[in-house]
XYZ file of C-alpha atoms in Angstrom:
363
model
C 69.142 91.801 188.944
C 66.848 90.695 191.459
C 63.690 88.989 190.173
C 60.947 88.485 192.585
C 58.102 85.986 192.113
C 55.568 88.466 191.977
C 57.491 90.260 188.690
C 58.828 86.880 186.768
C 54.878 86.149 186.968
C 54.193 89.516 185.870
C 56.276 89.312 183.180
C 55.271 86.003 181.688
C 51.615 87.208 182.244
C 52.135 90.157 179.600
C 54.383 87.904 177.160
C 51.238 85.196 177.732
C 48.639 87.821 176.949
C 50.771 89.298 173.522
C 50.913 86.117 172.668
C 47.436 85.172 172.852
C 46.784 88.624 171.429
C 48.899 87.421 168.720
C 47.158 84.217 167.997
C 43.171 85.282 168.026
C 44.433 88.191 165.225
C 46.711 85.331 163.266
C 49.439 87.718 163.935
C 52.971 87.071 164.965
C 54.529 87.775 168.496
C 58.431 88.124 168.662
C 61.215 87.798 171.609
C 62.969 90.540 172.540
C 65.623 90.783 175.130
C 66.968 94.304 176.365
C 70.170 94.777 176.880
C 72.132 94.477 179.704
C 74.379 97.038 180.057
C 73.795 100.561 180.896
C 73.922 102.564 178.569
C 72.187 100.699 175.728
C 74.206 100.281 173.191
C 70.780 101.181 171.481
C 71.295 104.556 171.834
C 73.517 106.301 169.812
C 74.495 109.785 169.872
C 75.073 111.216 166.380
C 75.967 114.794 168.105
C 77.533 115.252 171.672
C 73.930 117.847 172.851
C 72.407 114.545 172.936
C 73.845 113.657 176.235
C 71.875 115.729 178.418
C 68.251 113.615 176.805
C 70.244 109.935 177.484
C 69.864 108.203 180.977
C 72.423 106.310 181.398
C 70.826 103.333 183.174
C 67.491 102.972 180.862
C 67.110 100.495 178.459
C 64.945 100.111 175.001
C 61.996 97.641 176.152
C 59.413 95.876 174.340
C 55.809 96.325 176.154
C 53.451 95.059 173.460
C 54.182 92.527 170.634
C 51.782 90.682 167.850
C 50.712 93.029 165.894
C 50.334 92.815 162.025
C 51.675 96.979 161.848
C 51.459 99.094 164.483
C 51.006 103.030 164.373
C 49.214 106.124 165.784
C 50.290 105.611 169.924
C 48.180 108.104 172.197
C 49.199 108.411 175.917
C 46.064 109.127 178.279
C 47.589 110.361 181.493
C 44.108 110.086 183.638
C 44.509 106.534 182.983
C 48.065 105.266 182.210
C 47.715 104.037 179.188
C 48.495 104.245 175.668
C 46.035 103.593 173.043
C 47.687 102.974 169.262
C 46.081 101.086 166.251
C 46.937 97.675 164.536
C 45.777 98.664 161.005
C 45.718 95.573 159.175
C 43.892 93.809 161.904
C 41.125 96.789 162.102
C 42.034 97.476 166.168
C 42.753 100.041 168.373
C 45.090 98.481 171.744
C 45.649 99.687 174.806
C 48.678 99.013 176.899
C 48.190 99.475 180.339
C 51.095 100.978 182.554
C 50.488 99.756 186.212
C 49.703 95.615 184.949
C 51.997 95.208 181.759
C 49.036 94.399 180.140
C 47.929 95.312 176.621
C 44.030 94.120 175.693
C 42.004 95.322 172.908
C 40.639 98.653 173.167
C 38.252 98.869 169.882
C 37.792 96.472 167.338
C 36.350 97.093 164.035
C 37.700 100.197 164.364
C 37.664 101.092 160.547
C 40.911 100.781 160.341
C 42.149 103.338 162.482
C 45.582 104.980 161.916
C 46.556 108.459 164.003
C 45.472 108.776 167.627
C 45.224 111.815 169.574
C 44.206 113.147 172.775
C 42.327 116.199 172.894
C 42.671 119.017 175.572
C 39.723 117.534 177.617
C 41.266 114.098 177.657
C 39.299 112.597 174.837
C 40.291 110.198 171.854
C 40.233 111.691 168.582
C 40.599 109.141 165.266
C 41.998 109.143 162.023
C 39.599 105.944 160.382
C 41.434 105.507 158.313
C 39.950 103.581 155.446
C 35.522 102.022 155.027
C 34.222 105.200 156.675
C 36.980 107.492 156.381
C 36.332 109.862 158.613
C 37.571 111.930 161.988
C 35.642 110.674 165.376
C 35.769 111.570 168.667
C 35.323 109.642 171.786
C 33.216 110.923 174.444
C 33.909 110.077 177.864
C 30.789 107.563 177.954
C 32.227 106.099 175.456
C 30.190 107.537 171.963
C 31.340 107.764 169.513
C 31.360 111.705 167.750
C 31.889 112.806 163.542
C 34.124 115.349 163.146
C 35.083 115.576 159.871
C 33.711 113.071 156.850
C 33.480 115.358 153.736
C 35.450 118.307 152.424
C 33.629 120.391 150.360
C 30.898 117.695 149.447
C 33.364 114.714 148.749
C 34.484 112.001 150.953
C 38.102 112.559 152.731
C 40.441 110.597 151.387
C 42.278 107.913 154.099
C 42.942 110.583 157.644
C 46.490 109.387 158.605
C 47.506 111.321 161.533
C 46.256 114.114 163.950
C 47.202 116.598 166.291
C 45.240 119.233 168.450
C 46.591 122.671 168.756
C 46.077 124.241 172.703
C 43.586 126.673 171.147
C 41.255 123.367 170.503
C 41.308 123.020 166.047
C 42.549 119.840 165.249
C 44.335 119.150 162.633
C 45.240 116.096 160.169
C 46.615 114.595 156.802
C 44.927 112.860 154.235
C 46.348 110.653 152.017
C 45.854 107.677 149.758
C 47.263 104.916 151.712
C 43.892 103.205 153.260
C 42.498 103.260 150.004
C 45.043 102.334 147.612
C 44.788 98.729 148.267
C 43.112 95.423 150.934
C 45.728 95.293 153.330
C 45.377 98.389 155.606
C 41.852 98.637 154.285
C 38.962 98.429 151.138
C 40.022 99.949 148.136
C 38.288 102.891 146.757
C 38.574 105.120 144.331
C 39.224 108.838 146.053
C 36.919 111.508 145.419
C 39.675 114.653 145.883
C 41.358 116.032 143.826
C 44.646 116.481 146.326
C 46.121 114.760 149.505
C 45.770 117.783 151.953
C 46.266 119.204 155.545
C 42.945 119.852 156.591
C 42.120 122.067 160.009
C 39.027 121.617 162.190
C 38.106 124.373 163.827
C 36.633 124.972 167.095
C 33.500 125.828 165.461
C 33.657 122.358 164.207
C 34.621 124.064 160.385
C 37.100 122.334 158.203
C 39.242 123.814 156.189
C 42.095 122.808 153.704
C 45.115 124.718 154.539
C 47.661 122.597 152.348
C 46.655 120.860 149.020
C 49.936 120.636 147.434
C 51.442 118.089 149.228
C 51.676 114.684 147.744
C 50.515 111.811 150.339
C 51.160 114.099 153.533
C 51.611 112.187 156.308
C 52.883 112.638 160.268
C 52.414 116.288 161.413
C 53.509 117.591 164.383
C 53.780 121.892 166.490
C 56.710 123.445 167.385
C 56.510 123.638 171.421
C 55.185 127.359 171.149
C 53.029 126.516 168.254
C 54.170 128.860 165.815
C 55.613 126.346 163.678
C 54.040 123.031 161.914
C 56.167 120.396 160.853
C 54.876 117.602 158.361
C 56.237 114.944 156.303
C 55.549 114.690 152.928
C 55.942 111.073 151.976
C 56.213 111.989 147.976
C 58.353 114.170 148.807
C 61.072 114.646 145.693
C 64.212 113.026 145.336
C 63.414 112.029 149.025
C 60.748 111.683 152.638
C 61.303 115.073 153.497
C 59.976 117.330 156.817
C 58.540 120.293 155.852
C 58.316 123.288 158.269
C 55.700 126.105 158.122
C 54.699 129.083 160.426
C 51.119 129.087 161.711
C 49.604 132.689 161.555
C 46.993 133.057 164.431
C 44.052 132.183 161.995
C 45.927 129.078 161.186
C 47.014 130.272 157.578
C 50.288 129.301 157.208
C 53.083 130.412 154.860
C 56.899 130.525 154.406
C 57.089 126.709 153.783
C 60.566 125.267 154.220
C 62.806 122.443 154.016
C 63.607 120.902 157.671
C 64.646 117.500 157.134
C 65.449 115.787 154.092
C 65.569 111.722 154.570
C 68.000 109.739 152.848
C 67.657 107.965 149.657
C 67.077 104.403 151.439
C 65.481 105.900 154.434
C 61.886 106.053 155.336
C 60.237 109.105 157.452
C 56.642 108.679 159.083
C 55.352 109.775 162.010
C 57.064 111.918 164.791
C 57.044 114.007 167.620
C 58.691 117.089 168.995
C 59.818 117.592 172.672
C 59.534 121.090 175.015
C 63.210 121.655 173.885
C 61.702 121.824 170.049
C 63.348 118.135 169.017
C 61.457 116.470 166.457
C 61.485 112.463 167.316
C 61.053 110.361 164.262
C 59.734 107.458 163.188
C 62.462 106.036 160.555
C 62.708 102.600 158.815
C 63.890 101.506 155.112
C 61.816 102.983 152.604
C 61.891 99.304 149.829
C 63.477 101.652 147.282
C 65.390 98.943 145.405
C 68.862 99.515 143.977
C 69.096 100.281 140.229
C 70.772 96.533 139.426
C 70.006 93.033 140.986
C 72.512 91.647 142.662
C 73.505 87.568 142.210
C 71.843 85.631 145.034
C 72.104 81.609 144.604
C 72.156 82.064 140.570
C 69.057 84.005 140.937
C 69.192 88.132 140.332
C 67.592 90.084 142.709
C 66.845 93.185 143.002
C 67.641 94.371 146.964
C 66.748 97.399 148.720
C 69.392 100.361 148.480
C 69.551 100.626 152.765
C 69.758 97.176 155.018
C 66.469 97.785 156.961
C 68.614 96.067 160.459
C 70.831 99.641 159.922
C 67.646 101.752 159.439
C 65.161 100.453 161.713
C 64.642 103.023 164.973
C 63.923 106.625 165.658
C 65.885 109.375 164.419
C 66.159 112.445 166.398
C 66.953 116.146 165.370
C 67.206 119.784 166.672
C 64.809 122.395 165.463
C 67.443 122.935 162.795
C 67.294 119.971 161.227
C 70.734 118.332 162.734
C 70.808 114.893 163.479
C 71.117 114.162 167.065
C 71.045 110.567 167.840
C 69.459 107.560 166.992
C 67.690 104.787 168.389
C 68.212 101.325 167.204
C 65.411 98.610 167.423
C 64.684 95.225 165.582
C 61.180 96.178 163.500
C 60.418 99.620 161.754
C 59.417 102.738 163.661
C 56.042 103.842 162.191
C 55.312 106.551 164.457
C 55.541 107.442 168.217
C 54.991 109.388 171.043
C 56.075 110.672 174.980
C 54.236 109.450 177.910
C 54.567 107.550 181.141
C 53.521 109.802 184.660
C 56.522 112.319 184.245
C 55.867 112.715 179.874
C 59.570 111.394 180.044
C 58.791 108.040 178.649
C 58.924 107.487 174.680
C 56.881 104.607 173.477
C 57.580 103.341 169.687
C 54.884 101.615 167.772
C 57.064 99.285 165.267
C 55.475 96.757 163.184
C 54.759 94.217 164.756
C 55.421 95.457 168.790
C 55.799 98.948 170.961
C 58.977 99.510 172.214
C 59.573 102.057 175.511
C 62.471 104.051 176.307
C 63.137 106.150 179.417
C 64.592 109.567 178.179
C 65.432 113.096 179.790
C 63.309 114.787 176.802
C 59.839 115.226 177.536
C 56.646 115.602 175.231
C 55.638 119.072 174.046
C 52.050 118.352 174.454
């Protein structure tokens, strides 16, 4: 490989900037070396049909590090940058593709979690705790509150968010942001259930689902006739449910599309133009039934090894596993971006990774 002085300095500058951000926030940055050989062995093909989506000469890259829990990536093609949340550090971050630099986009972000770009190019955000609301950042930087209550009671902890082509906004509202002090402020829930909401174009908010336990990631199929939703506390495992979407926004035909293995964790995900689901994946922290003797101590270990689970699982529209993208950290959420909408950005614990693919984001 040929390196110019400029490219070496740019790489060193990006690494130094990440380290400075990490120190300022009291978080850790981690070194990462891309695989030298093509094709990248981190891209594991589970079904031959995935072959057309793999770029032979593309490898997983670390584009940012120094977060405590990276979440909610959203790409803005107008500016060529990625916004993502660092929830425990209470900030929204910005990765600029042209410079390769990461900076703080918004401090004191009310523990922002999920983010999305609306059809007018504005940022919509799930403020996960404290304010517990959905906001929109206008082009002039002003913040508009879109929803903070339902039927007179405060929302729980808005988690993930998508915008439909009719300008309606859909978001999940589990309890994570008010369950403790790590990702916000511990508070009492006012809603009797953990719901999925729809904000219509006229601003009216409605609960489209009330029977899922801690709904998490969500995304539409390319034709928007299906809505997929992760149930974090599914029985027996975390699952993705599929619903038919009516013209009026009503959901019907609940069907289990994906059932995670008992040691795996589903979180955020996105859908490509062919309808495949690219899902954040990792250990769910479940313990083995019996302890193991380690150095004279009886230790309850994880059911599955994190190093075997951390990454991105890809499923076809029927729920068949197609591929696994192995990462050194658990992936919480992801999105497609880049000038051609074919760069997969993966928000993964302390870092953000990227991989060019032959798939394109559906939105």
